[in-house]
Coordinates of C-alpha atoms in Angstrom, one line a residue:
M263 CA 130.8 126.5 113.7
I264 CA 127.3 127.6 112.9
K265 CA 125.1 129.1 109.9
E266 CA 121.4 130.2 109.8
S267 CA 118.8 127.3 108.7
Y268 CA 117.9 127.6 105.2
Y269 CA 114.5 127.3 106.5
N270 CA 114.1 130.4 108.8
F271 CA 111.7 133.1 108.4
K272 CA 111.9 136.2 110.6
I273 CA 110.1 139.5 110.6
R274 CA 111.1 142.7 113.3
A275 CA 108.3 143.2 115.8
K276 CA 107.9 145.9 118.3
D277 CA 110.5 147.5 120.3
G278 CA 113.4 146.0 118.3
E279 CA 111.9 142.1 119.2
L280 CA 112.1 139.4 116.5
L281 CA 109.8 136.9 115.6
L282 CA 111.5 133.6 114.3
Y283 CA 109.6 130.7 112.2
N284 CA 111.3 127.8 111.1
T285 CA 109.6 125.3 108.4
K286 CA 112.0 122.6 109.0
T287 CA 110.9 122.2 112.7
G288 CA 107.8 123.9 113.1
A289 CA 109.3 126.0 115.9
V290 CA 108.5 129.6 116.5
A291 CA 110.5 132.0 118.9
I292 CA 110.2 135.5 120.1
L293 CA 113.8 137.3 121.0
D294 CA 113.7 140.6 122.9
K295 CA 116.1 143.2 121.7
K296 CA 119.1 142.3 123.6
S297 CA 118.8 138.3 122.2
T298 CA 117.9 139.7 118.7
H299 CA 121.0 141.6 118.8
E300 CA 123.3 138.5 119.9
F301 CA 121.5 136.4 117.1
F302 CA 122.6 138.6 114.4
K303 CA 126.2 138.8 116.2
L304 CA 126.2 135.0 116.2
L305 CA 125.6 135.0 112.4
N306 CA 128.5 137.0 111.8
E307 CA 131.1 135.2 113.9
T308 CA 133.8 132.9 112.5
R309 CA 134.5 131.0 115.8
D310 CA 133.2 128.8 118.1
L311 CA 130.6 130.2 120.7
H312 CA 128.9 129.1 123.6
S313 CA 125.9 130.4 125.1
E314 CA 122.3 129.6 126.2
L315 CA 120.8 131.6 123.5
L316 CA 122.9 129.8 121.2
S317 CA 122.1 126.4 122.5
S318 CA 118.5 127.1 122.1
L319 CA 118.3 128.3 118.8
K320 CA 120.5 125.2 117.6
T321 CA 118.1 123.0 119.5
E322 CA 115.0 124.6 117.7
G323 CA 116.6 124.5 114.5
F324 CA 117.0 128.3 113.8
L325 CA 120.9 127.6 113.9
V326 CA 122.4 124.6 112.6
S327 CA 126.3 123.6 111.8
K328 CA 128.1 124.9 109.1
D329 CA 128.5 121.5 107.5
D330 CA 124.6 120.3 108.1
D331 CA 123.0 119.3 105.0
E332 CA 119.3 120.3 105.7
I333 CA 117.7 119.1 102.3
S334 CA 119.3 115.4 102.9
D335 CA 117.8 115.6 106.5
I336 CA 114.3 116.3 104.9
R337 CA 114.8 113.8 102.4
S338 CA 115.7 111.1 104.8
W339 CA 112.6 111.9 107.0
H340 CA 110.2 111.9 103.9
L341 CA 111.5 108.4 103.1
K342 CA 111.6 107.1 106.5
H343 CA 108.1 108.1 106.9
I344 CA 106.6 106.9 104.1
N345 CA 108.3 103.5 104.0
D346 CA 108.0 102.8 107.7
P347 CA 106.1 99.4 107.9
R348 CA 105.1 100.1 111.7
F349 CA 102.5 102.4 110.6
V350 CA 99.5 101.1 108.6
H351 CA 96.6 103.4 107.6
L352 CA 93.5 102.0 106.0
T353 CA 91.0 104.6 104.3
I354 CA 87.8 102.5 104.2
L355 CA 84.9 103.1 102.3
P356 CA 82.1 101.1 103.8
A357 CA 79.3 102.4 101.5
E358 CA 79.7 103.9 98.2
S359 CA 76.4 105.4 98.4
C360 CA 75.3 108.5 100.2
N361 CA 71.9 110.0 101.4
F362 CA 73.0 113.3 100.1
A363 CA 73.2 114.9 96.5
C364 CA 75.9 117.5 97.0
P365 CA 76.3 118.9 93.2
Y366 CA 80.2 119.3 94.0
C367 CA 80.8 116.0 95.2
F368 CA 84.0 114.6 94.0
Q369 CA 83.0 110.9 94.6
Y370 CA 80.9 110.9 91.3
R371 CA 81.0 107.5 90.4
K372 CA 79.0 106.5 93.4
R373 CA 78.3 102.5 92.7
N374 CA 75.6 102.3 95.1
K375 CA 77.6 99.5 96.9
I376 CA 77.8 98.5 100.4
M377 CA 80.8 96.4 101.8
K378 CA 79.9 93.0 102.5
P379 CA 81.3 90.7 105.5
K380 CA 83.8 89.2 103.0
I381 CA 85.5 92.4 102.3
Y382 CA 85.8 93.1 105.9
E383 CA 87.4 89.8 106.5
A384 CA 89.9 90.6 103.8
I385 CA 90.6 93.7 105.2
L386 CA 91.3 92.1 108.8
N387 CA 93.5 89.7 106.8
L388 CA 95.6 92.3 105.2
I389 CA 96.1 93.9 108.8
K390 CA 96.9 90.3 110.4
K391 CA 99.6 90.0 107.6
H392 CA 101.5 93.3 108.5
V393 CA 100.9 92.9 112.2
M394 CA 102.7 89.6 112.0
E395 CA 105.4 90.8 109.9
N396 CA 105.9 93.7 112.5
S397 CA 106.0 91.3 115.3
K398 CA 108.6 89.3 113.8
C399 CA 110.8 92.0 114.0
G400 CA 109.7 92.8 117.7
N401 CA 107.7 96.1 116.4
E402 CA 104.3 97.0 117.7
T403 CA 101.8 98.3 114.8
F404 CA 100.3 101.6 114.8
L405 CA 97.2 101.2 113.0
G406 CA 95.2 104.3 111.9
I407 CA 91.4 103.9 110.2
S408 CA 89.8 106.4 108.4
W409 CA 85.9 105.8 107.7
F410 CA 85.1 107.5 104.5
G411 CA 82.3 107.4 101.9
G412 CA 79.7 107.9 100.3
E413 CA 78.5 108.1 103.5
P414 CA 79.9 105.5 105.9
L415 CA 76.9 105.9 108.7
L416 CA 74.7 104.0 106.1
A417 CA 76.9 101.1 106.9
I418 CA 77.1 101.3 110.5
Q419 CA 76.4 97.7 111.3
G420 CA 79.4 97.1 109.2
I421 CA 81.5 99.0 111.2
K422 CA 80.5 97.5 114.0
Y423 CA 81.2 94.2 112.9
F424 CA 84.7 95.1 111.7
Y425 CA 85.5 96.5 115.4
E426 CA 84.3 93.3 117.2
K427 CA 86.5 91.4 114.8
L428 CA 89.6 93.7 115.2
K429 CA 89.1 93.6 119.0
M430 CA 90.2 89.8 118.8
L431 CA 93.1 90.5 116.8
C432 CA 94.4 93.1 119.3
R433 CA 94.3 90.8 121.9
R434 CA 96.8 88.4 120.1
F435 CA 99.2 91.1 118.7
P436 CA 100.7 94.3 119.9
I437 CA 98.6 97.0 117.9
K438 CA 97.7 100.4 118.7
V439 CA 94.7 101.8 116.8
S440 CA 93.4 105.3 116.3
S441 CA 89.9 105.7 114.3
S442 CA 88.5 109.0 112.6
I443 CA 85.4 109.2 110.6
V444 CA 84.5 111.5 107.7
T445 CA 80.4 111.9 107.8
N446 CA 77.8 114.4 106.7
G447 CA 76.4 114.0 110.3
Y448 CA 72.8 113.8 109.3
L449 CA 73.0 110.3 110.8
L450 CA 75.3 111.0 113.8
N451 CA 73.0 111.5 116.8
K452 CA 73.7 111.0 120.4
G453 CA 73.2 107.1 120.2
V454 CA 75.4 106.6 117.2
I455 CA 78.5 108.7 118.3
K456 CA 78.3 106.9 121.7
N457 CA 78.4 103.5 119.8
L458 CA 81.2 104.6 117.8
V459 CA 83.4 106.4 120.5
E460 CA 83.1 103.0 122.8
L461 CA 84.1 101.0 119.6
G462 CA 87.5 103.4 119.4
V463 CA 86.4 106.1 116.8
T464 CA 87.3 109.0 118.7
D465 CA 87.9 111.8 115.8
F466 CA 85.0 113.0 113.9
Q467 CA 84.5 115.4 110.8
V468 CA 81.1 116.9 109.6
T469 CA 80.7 119.3 107.0
L470 CA 78.5 122.3 106.6
D471 CA 78.1 124.9 103.9
G472 CA 77.8 128.1 105.9
D473 CA 74.1 128.8 107.8
E474 CA 71.1 127.3 107.4
V475 CA 69.9 129.1 104.2
S476 CA 73.2 129.0 102.4
H477 CA 73.9 125.1 103.6
D478 CA 70.4 124.0 102.5
K479 CA 71.0 125.6 98.8
L480 CA 73.7 122.5 98.5
R481 CA 73.8 120.0 101.0
V482 CA 70.4 118.3 100.5
L483 CA 69.0 114.9 100.8
K484 CA 68.3 113.1 97.5
N485 CA 64.7 113.8 97.7
G486 CA 65.9 117.8 97.8
S487 CA 64.8 117.9 101.6
P488 CA 66.9 120.4 103.7
T489 CA 69.7 118.7 106.1
F490 CA 70.9 121.7 108.4
R491 CA 68.7 121.6 111.2
T492 CA 69.1 118.1 111.9
I493 CA 73.0 118.0 111.6
Y494 CA 73.2 121.2 113.9
R495 CA 70.8 119.8 116.5
N496 CA 73.2 116.5 116.7
L497 CA 76.0 118.5 117.1
I498 CA 74.3 120.4 119.9
E499 CA 73.2 117.0 121.5
I500 CA 76.6 115.5 121.2
S501 CA 78.2 118.6 123.0
N502 CA 76.0 117.8 126.1
T503 CA 77.7 114.5 126.7
D504 CA 80.7 113.8 128.4
L505 CA 82.0 111.6 125.8
N506 CA 85.9 111.9 124.7
F507 CA 85.8 112.9 121.3
K508 CA 87.1 115.6 118.6
M509 CA 84.6 117.1 116.2
A510 CA 85.9 118.9 113.4
V511 CA 83.1 121.0 111.6
R512 CA 84.6 121.7 108.1
V513 CA 83.0 124.8 106.5
N514 CA 82.7 124.7 102.4
F515 CA 82.8 128.1 101.0
T516 CA 82.3 129.7 97.6
K517 CA 82.2 133.2 96.3
T518 CA 78.7 134.2 97.4
N519 CA 78.3 132.4 100.7
L520 CA 81.1 134.5 102.6
K521 CA 78.5 136.2 104.7
S522 CA 76.8 133.1 105.5
V523 CA 80.1 131.5 106.5
N524 CA 80.7 134.6 109.0
N525 CA 77.1 133.9 110.2
L526 CA 78.1 130.2 111.0
L527 CA 81.2 131.2 112.7
Q528 CA 79.7 133.5 114.9
K529 CA 76.8 130.5 115.8
F530 CA 79.6 128.2 116.2
V531 CA 81.4 130.3 118.7
K532 CA 78.2 131.0 120.8
D533 CA 77.2 127.2 121.0
F534 CA 80.8 125.5 120.9
G535 CA 83.4 128.0 121.6
N536 CA 84.1 126.8 125.4
D537 CA 83.9 123.1 124.4
P538 CA 87.6 122.1 123.3
R539 CA 86.4 119.1 121.6
F540 CA 85.0 121.1 118.9
L541 CA 86.8 122.7 116.0
I542 CA 85.8 124.7 113.1
Y543 CA 87.8 125.1 109.9
F544 CA 87.2 126.4 106.4
R545 CA 88.1 125.0 102.9
P546 CA 86.8 126.4 99.3
V547 CA 84.9 124.1 97.3
Y548 CA 87.2 122.6 94.8
N549 CA 86.3 121.7 91.1
F550 CA 87.5 118.3 90.7
E551 CA 87.7 116.8 87.3
T552 CA 84.3 115.0 87.3
T553 CA 82.0 113.5 84.7
R554 CA 78.9 114.6 86.4
S555 CA 77.0 117.5 85.1
D556 CA 75.8 118.8 88.6
I557 CA 78.6 121.0 89.2
Q558 CA 78.3 123.2 86.2
C559 CA 75.4 125.1 87.9
M560 CA 77.9 126.6 90.4
V561 CA 81.2 126.6 88.5
S562 CA 81.1 130.4 88.2
D563 CA 80.6 130.6 92.2
I564 CA 84.1 128.4 92.8
F565 CA 87.3 130.3 93.6
N566 CA 90.3 129.8 91.8
F567 CA 93.0 128.1 93.4
E568 CA 95.0 131.2 94.8
D569 CA 92.0 133.2 95.8
G570 CA 90.4 130.1 97.6
L571 CA 93.8 130.0 99.9
K572 CA 93.4 133.5 100.4
Q573 CA 90.0 133.7 101.7
Q574 CA 90.4 130.4 103.8
L575 CA 93.5 132.4 105.4
Q576 CA 91.2 134.9 106.0
F577 CA 88.7 132.8 107.8
T578 CA 91.4 130.8 109.9
L579 CA 92.2 134.5 111.2
K580 CA 89.2 135.4 112.2
A581 CA 88.3 132.2 114.1
L582 CA 91.4 132.4 116.0
E583 CA 90.9 135.7 117.1
M584 CA 87.4 134.6 118.5
L585 CA 88.8 131.3 119.7
V586 CA 91.9 132.4 121.4
P587 CA 90.2 134.2 124.3
L588 CA 88.1 131.1 124.9
R589 CA 90.8 128.4 124.6
Q590 CA 94.2 127.6 125.7
E591 CA 94.7 125.2 122.7
V592 CA 92.9 126.0 119.2
E593 CA 94.7 123.6 117.0
W594 CA 94.5 119.9 116.7
L595 CA 94.6 117.0 114.1
T596 CA 91.4 116.1 112.4
P597 CA 91.1 113.1 109.7
Y598 CA 92.4 115.3 107.2
G599 CA 95.5 116.5 109.5
K600 CA 96.5 119.6 111.1
V601 CA 94.1 122.6 110.7
L602 CA 93.4 126.1 112.1
E603 CA 96.9 126.9 113.0
L604 CA 98.6 130.1 112.1
L605 CA 102.1 128.8 111.1
P606 CA 101.9 125.4 109.5
A607 CA 103.9 122.6 111.1
P608 CA 106.6 120.4 109.0
T609 CA 104.8 117.4 107.4
P610 CA 106.7 114.3 106.1
C611 CA 104.4 113.9 103.3
W612 CA 101.2 115.9 102.3
C613 CA 98.7 113.1 102.5
Q614 CA 98.6 109.6 103.7
A615 CA 98.1 108.3 100.1
E616 CA 101.8 108.7 99.5
R617 CA 103.0 106.2 102.2
L618 CA 103.8 102.7 101.1
Y619 CA 101.4 101.0 104.0
S620 CA 98.5 103.2 103.2
Y621 CA 95.4 102.0 101.6
I622 CA 92.3 103.3 100.1
I623 CA 89.8 100.4 100.0
G624 CA 86.5 100.7 98.2
A625 CA 83.1 98.8 99.2
D626 CA 84.1 95.8 97.0
G627 CA 87.8 95.6 97.6
Q628 CA 89.1 97.4 94.9
L629 CA 92.3 99.7 96.0
F630 CA 92.6 103.2 94.9
P631 CA 95.6 105.8 95.1
C632 CA 93.3 109.0 96.1
D633 CA 89.8 109.2 97.6
T634 CA 89.0 111.4 94.7
F635 CA 89.5 108.4 92.6
V636 CA 87.0 106.0 94.4
G637 CA 84.8 103.8 91.7
D638 CA 87.0 104.9 88.8
K639 CA 88.6 101.5 87.7
N640 CA 91.0 103.5 85.3
H641 CA 92.7 104.6 88.4
S642 CA 92.5 101.5 90.6
I643 CA 95.9 100.4 91.7
G644 CA 94.6 96.6 92.3
Y645 CA 92.4 94.7 94.5
L646 CA 92.3 92.9 97.6
L647 CA 91.9 89.0 97.8
P648 CA 89.9 87.1 100.7
N649 CA 93.3 86.2 102.5
G650 CA 94.8 89.7 102.7
E651 CA 96.8 89.6 99.7
I652 CA 96.9 92.1 97.1
I653 CA 96.8 91.9 93.6
Y654 CA 98.3 95.0 91.9
N655 CA 98.2 97.1 88.6
E656 CA 101.8 97.8 88.6
E657 CA 101.4 100.5 86.0
N658 CA 99.0 102.6 88.4
L659 CA 101.0 101.8 91.5
Q660 CA 104.3 102.9 90.4
K661 CA 102.9 106.3 89.2
W662 CA 101.3 107.0 92.5
K663 CA 104.1 105.7 94.8
S664 CA 107.0 108.1 93.3
S665 CA 108.3 110.9 95.4
I666 CA 109.4 114.5 94.2
F667 CA 112.8 113.1 95.7
D668 CA 112.8 110.5 92.9
A669 CA 112.7 113.3 90.1
P670 CA 115.0 116.0 91.3
E671 CA 115.1 118.2 88.0
K672 CA 111.3 117.7 87.8
Y673 CA 110.6 119.1 91.0
S674 CA 114.0 121.4 91.3
D675 CA 111.6 124.2 92.5
C676 CA 110.1 122.1 95.2
L677 CA 113.4 120.9 96.4
N678 CA 114.8 124.7 96.4
C679 CA 111.9 126.3 98.3
R680 CA 112.0 127.0 102.1
L681 CA 108.4 125.8 102.2
L682 CA 109.4 122.4 101.3
P683 CA 109.1 120.8 105.1
I684 CA 105.6 122.2 105.3
C685 CA 104.3 121.2 101.9
M686 CA 106.6 118.2 100.5
G687 CA 105.2 118.8 97.0
G688 CA 101.7 119.5 98.0
C689 CA 98.6 117.2 96.6
K690 CA 100.1 114.5 94.5
R691 CA 96.9 114.2 92.6
L692 CA 97.6 117.8 91.2
R693 CA 100.9 117.3 91.4
L694 CA 101.2 114.5 89.0
S695 CA 98.7 116.2 86.5
S696 CA 100.3 119.4 86.3
G697 CA 103.8 117.6 86.2
K698 CA 105.0 120.6 88.9
G699 CA 104.6 120.9 92.6
A700 CA 101.1 122.2 93.9
C701 CA 102.0 125.1 95.9
F702 CA 99.8 125.6 99.2
F703 CA 101.6 128.0 100.5
R704 CA 103.8 130.8 99.5
E705 CA 106.3 132.8 101.1
K706 CA 104.4 136.1 101.3
D707 CA 101.7 134.2 102.9
I708 CA 103.9 133.1 105.5
F709 CA 105.1 136.9 106.3
F710 CA 101.4 138.1 106.2
V711 CA 100.7 135.4 108.8
M712 CA 103.5 136.2 111.1
H713 CA 102.7 139.8 111.2
K714 CA 99.0 138.6 111.9
Y715 CA 100.5 136.5 114.6
T716 CA 101.9 139.5 116.4
E717 CA 98.4 141.6 115.9
I718 CA 96.5 138.5 117.3
F719 CA 98.5 137.7 120.4
G720 CA 100.0 140.9 121.1
D721 CA 101.3 141.5 124.6
E722 CA 100.3 137.8 125.4
I723 CA 103.7 136.9 123.7
F724 CA 105.8 140.0 123.3
G725 CA 107.7 140.9 126.4
K726 CA 108.0 137.3 127.8
G727 CA 111.2 136.1 125.9
G728 CA 113.3 137.4 128.8
E729 CA 116.9 137.5 127.8
Q730 CA 117.3 134.2 126.1
G731 CA 114.0 134.7 124.3
E732 CA 111.3 131.9 124.3
N733 CA 110.4 129.0 121.9
L734 CA 106.5 129.4 121.5
T735 CA 105.7 125.8 119.6
K736 CA 106.2 122.8 121.6
G737 CA 106.5 119.2 120.2
L738 CA 106.8 119.9 116.4
G739 CA 110.1 119.0 115.9
N740 CA 111.0 116.6 113.3

């Protein structure tokens, strides 16, 4: 006996076809007219049936058994992920200092600290402790490293030192390492990226604030000098190498630089549209709580949360329309997760900070629950000892390690939402400050995107479903 998944979204397309999307599995399917009729017939049956379509729809999660408890499945998936000791993630700030002076920067308590060798050694000892524990259980360790700041490339020598030491650890124990870096791009010349790729850093993120005129109003050096031309020249030189990397260009937008962002998108497609290593994506400037007064000069130019997300979607759609004809694949993971996709993939948690074995480590070994709080000792959850042990601030730790599933009454709106598998309550910082879920998606947005999906891809997808329909999304199952 079967039933329709609670997490299905569906719209009618042309000629009686049906577009299906399931937030729990991430599957997208097109059903032709005949299969659409069979799909609705299956939902009304009270007896066991067997067909290829039924089997396919069950495999992709559009249909489930009558007694399936889908919310329980999601809870188990979430808890398994955030508590899995095999997956260790480190966000390391080798430099709590920056060569830029961006007024909206949320790293507002830059302590002008550069990480010393003893802190790198402590981090390596922390890694070693996890690796040894996993090895005792016969498990391999999957280590994710994200370099953040400040500006991490101000400490490039320390990063090199760390990887030379990590290599020795990897020779002794079964470890798979993946590394990314978030940088303003000013120091990321061809020689630097070559060194980083050779060390094992393969995922990069650089931020631009629209075209040159717009960017150089906000993202300037401390002495006020412009930065756009240097960053963009670095990107062009990098694209002319045969290095194996992925480069995400994040574009920040405000109310008044929208035309500038469109100009940059045109320029990006012209210069990098045929290079699958490069991706562009868009985010509104956020007005995070801060003690700095710099941001007051632009507060009126910052979108509110809902309008910012609407504009983000518009830019994403435009980028996809321009890139789809040039590439087969236009979605992949950045240091901040999967971006530039029409229909979101399911995620076991909104960000790495929710995981038990995830650590955000300041330049002096202080631990923080969120990268927006680095430098604020009032929000520190502990500090790292030289031997890799951690002394925790239990009060702050427990507050940040709680899950929406730990308080079902408080977060009932989230737990009853069809968007739960792609959101999981949203940003924990916003969730804890407001006492409710941070809604990054709405059902009407999903339906809007589904209609856009049919417009962008049009005849490329419709009519290909055959008698049994066609699953268009691969590898997104939970």
